[in-house]
Amino acid sequence: MAENGKRFDTVEFDAAKHPPRRSKRNLHVFGEHAVPRWVYRIALILLLCVLGTLGWMNRDNLAPNYVLEWIQSRVVGMGVGDGYPYSIAGTSVSPKNFLSADKNIFLASDTSLTVLNSTAKEIVSRQHSFNHPVLKLAGNRMLLYNLGGRECRLDTLTRPLHQITLEQNLVAGALARQGGYALLTEADGYCGELIAYMPDGREQSHYWFSDYYPTAVALSPDGGTAAVTGVNAANGIMQSAIYLLDLNSEKPQQPFAVFEGNMLFDVSWNGDTVVTAFGDQAAVMIDADTRKKIEYNYEGMQLTAYCSSAEMMVLGLSPYAGADDSVLVVLNRMGEKILSPTLQGTIRSVSAFGSAAAALCDSNVYFYTSSPTGLVGTVNAGGDAKAIALRDETSAYILGVSEIRMISIP
């Protein structure tokens, strides 16, 4: 057919040779399968949600200075040592100053602060002159103070940060996960004083106690709340109190709870909200958000070892001094008893990591798990073993008289 003098040839269309085209805007092809583009959008949204959740869960460690400290600590921690056992001959290490974190072992002896990695390489070795050193850990930082003295220092794995000399003698100290710290001291005219510090060493606040003599302190992750235990006597009866102090408030604050006949001597802040206090007659768990309180009575047994973590509280109990058997009690974060095996001998040290708990009883270490519940294994730790610190759920560091060892479940 012609139009305006132009000719158009007729062409037959073969559908088999010319299949209909699919839009490339909405499909990606893998082999013979076409994936709609919206699938990628959903996958991207899910990935961003996961990253956002991880960022929120680790928000305490995402401040620029903490990111830098974290990177530096990883660089310092690299390298291989000569392996365990590691000799500590000539020094004395208290079991309370034998701690594990991030698979490293931290110890404060009577002469130095030392950190070893899993191959026994010395990451940190710094001298101190404290007569009665006490070591606390949180995040990437270490707080070392002289119990009964007036000196305190704050360190990271890469360098010392602050050195403080106080006007009164030290009673206790604590570190927050975000880097702040607090010190309990004696105080003229008062039962005691709490001094809170910002991560950079500036003073944040002071609180003076007039009713109870403070014995221990723990800090919330952000350093905004302090859990403090205190003791006093009324009409010949021992009384203990737990304070949950708002460190941003200047108003007088009353104890959160008071207990009769139970001397509370230590406290820890586990995870975001759980506060655990230990006494000679009972242990107490508090949810700082809901203000729910749970008390676990030892039923007349003696506390020989204790620890707590974000997942559990672990207690070693003995009927009396020198008893043939002991009881290991493990409570979950709700205060429910999940384990209570009887062990032969005296439980001298306990440790927790994730869903695992371990007990040093005489010369053996018993490894337990809370999920599934039960005994995982038993390992001989040596006749001179004084303390245990779990490296992970299947291995642990052992503090001996003259050396540090590492053991694992076979």
Coordinates of C-alpha atoms in Angstrom, one line a residue, residues 134-296:
V134 CA 40.9 -3.6 94.1
L135 CA 40.3 -4.0 90.4
K136 CA 37.0 -3.2 88.6
L137 CA 36.2 -3.7 84.9
A138 CA 33.6 -2.2 82.5
G139 CA 33.7 -1.7 78.7
N140 CA 37.3 -0.9 77.7
R141 CA 38.4 0.5 81.0
M142 CA 39.9 -0.6 84.3
L143 CA 39.5 1.0 87.7
L144 CA 42.1 0.3 90.3
Y145 CA 41.9 1.8 93.8
N146 CA 43.6 1.4 97.1
L147 CA 41.1 0.0 99.6
G148 CA 41.5 2.0 102.9
G149 CA 43.9 4.4 101.1
R150 CA 43.3 7.5 99.1
E151 CA 44.7 6.7 95.6
C152 CA 42.7 5.6 92.6
R153 CA 43.6 5.3 88.9
L154 CA 41.7 4.7 85.6
D155 CA 43.3 2.8 82.8
T156 CA 42.6 1.5 79.3
L157 CA 44.5 -1.3 77.6
T158 CA 46.5 1.3 75.7
R159 CA 47.3 3.9 78.4
P160 CA 46.6 5.3 81.9
L161 CA 43.9 7.9 81.9
H162 CA 43.5 9.5 85.3
Q163 CA 45.2 9.3 88.7
I164 CA 43.3 10.7 91.7
T165 CA 44.3 11.3 95.3
L166 CA 41.2 11.8 97.6
E167 CA 40.8 13.7 100.8
Q168 CA 39.3 10.7 102.6
N169 CA 40.0 7.0 102.7
L170 CA 38.4 4.8 100.1
V171 CA 35.6 2.3 100.9
A172 CA 34.6 1.0 97.4
G173 CA 34.5 2.0 93.7
A174 CA 32.6 1.2 90.5
L175 CA 32.8 1.7 86.8
A176 CA 30.0 2.4 84.3
R177 CA 29.9 0.7 80.9
Q178 CA 30.0 4.2 79.2
G179 CA 33.1 5.2 81.1
G180 CA 31.9 7.1 84.2
Y181 CA 33.0 5.9 87.6
A182 CA 32.1 6.4 91.3
L183 CA 34.0 6.2 94.6
L184 CA 32.7 5.7 98.1
T185 CA 34.8 7.3 100.8
E186 CA 34.7 8.0 104.5
A187 CA 33.3 11.5 105.4
D188 CA 33.7 13.7 108.5
G189 CA 30.4 14.2 110.1
Y190 CA 28.6 11.6 107.9
C191 CA 28.5 7.9 107.5
G192 CA 30.1 8.2 104.1
E193 CA 30.3 10.0 100.8
L194 CA 29.7 9.0 97.1
I195 CA 31.6 10.9 94.5
A196 CA 30.6 10.4 90.9
Y197 CA 32.8 11.2 87.9
M198 CA 32.3 11.8 84.2
P199 CA 34.2 9.6 81.7
D200 CA 36.7 12.4 81.3
G201 CA 37.5 12.6 85.0
R202 CA 35.4 15.7 85.9
E203 CA 33.3 15.4 89.0
Q204 CA 29.6 14.8 88.3
S205 CA 28.0 14.8 91.8
H206 CA 28.4 14.2 95.5
Y207 CA 26.0 12.4 97.9
W208 CA 26.5 12.2 101.7
F209 CA 25.0 9.3 103.7
S210 CA 23.7 10.1 107.2
D211 CA 21.8 6.8 108.1
Y212 CA 23.9 3.9 106.8
Y213 CA 27.6 3.3 106.4
P214 CA 28.1 2.5 102.7
T215 CA 29.8 -0.8 101.9
A216 CA 29.7 -1.2 98.1
V217 CA 28.6 0.7 94.9
A218 CA 27.6 -0.3 91.3
L219 CA 26.7 2.0 88.4
S220 CA 24.1 1.7 85.7
P221 CA 25.5 1.5 82.1
D222 CA 25.1 5.2 81.5
G223 CA 26.4 6.2 84.9
G224 CA 23.2 8.0 85.8
T225 CA 22.2 5.8 88.7
A226 CA 24.2 4.3 91.5
A227 CA 23.2 1.2 93.5
V228 CA 24.7 1.5 97.0
T229 CA 24.6 -0.9 99.9
G230 CA 24.9 0.3 103.5
V231 CA 24.8 -1.1 107.0
N232 CA 23.9 0.1 110.4
A233 CA 22.7 -1.2 113.8
A234 CA 19.4 -0.3 115.4
N235 CA 18.5 -1.7 118.9
G236 CA 21.3 -4.2 118.6
I237 CA 20.0 -5.6 115.3
M238 CA 22.0 -5.4 112.1
Q239 CA 20.3 -3.5 109.3
S240 CA 21.2 -3.1 105.7
A241 CA 19.9 -0.8 103.0
I242 CA 20.0 -0.6 99.2
Y243 CA 19.9 2.8 97.6
L244 CA 19.2 3.5 94.0
L245 CA 20.5 7.0 93.7
D246 CA 19.8 9.4 90.8
L247 CA 23.1 11.0 90.3
N248 CA 21.6 13.9 88.4
S249 CA 19.4 14.9 91.4
E250 CA 20.5 17.1 94.3
K251 CA 17.5 16.2 96.5
P252 CA 17.9 13.9 99.6
Q253 CA 17.0 10.3 98.6
Q254 CA 15.7 7.5 100.8
P255 CA 16.8 3.8 100.6
F256 CA 15.0 1.7 98.1
A257 CA 14.8 -1.2 100.6
V258 CA 15.9 -2.0 104.1
F259 CA 16.7 -5.5 105.5
E260 CA 17.0 -6.7 109.1
G261 CA 19.6 -9.3 110.1
N262 CA 21.3 -9.4 106.7
M263 CA 24.6 -7.6 106.2
L264 CA 24.9 -6.5 102.6
F265 CA 28.6 -6.2 101.6
D266 CA 28.7 -6.2 97.8
V267 CA 26.6 -5.1 94.9
S268 CA 26.7 -5.3 91.1
W269 CA 24.8 -3.9 88.1
N270 CA 24.2 -6.6 85.5
G271 CA 23.0 -5.8 82.0
D272 CA 20.8 -2.7 81.7
T273 CA 18.5 -3.0 84.7
V274 CA 19.4 -5.9 87.1
V275 CA 21.0 -5.0 90.4
T276 CA 22.3 -7.8 92.6
A277 CA 23.3 -7.4 96.2
F278 CA 25.1 -10.0 98.3
G279 CA 24.7 -10.4 102.1
D280 CA 25.8 -12.9 104.7
Q281 CA 22.2 -14.3 105.1
A282 CA 20.6 -13.6 101.7
A283 CA 21.1 -12.2 98.2
V284 CA 18.8 -9.7 96.7
M285 CA 17.9 -9.1 93.0
I286 CA 16.2 -5.8 91.9
D287 CA 14.9 -4.7 88.5
A288 CA 15.8 -1.0 88.5
D289 CA 13.0 -0.3 85.9
T290 CA 10.1 -2.1 87.4
R291 CA 11.4 -1.8 91.0
K292 CA 10.6 -5.5 91.5
K293 CA 12.6 -7.1 94.4
I294 CA 13.5 -10.8 94.9
E295 CA 15.3 -12.0 98.0
Y296 CA 17.0 -15.4 98.1

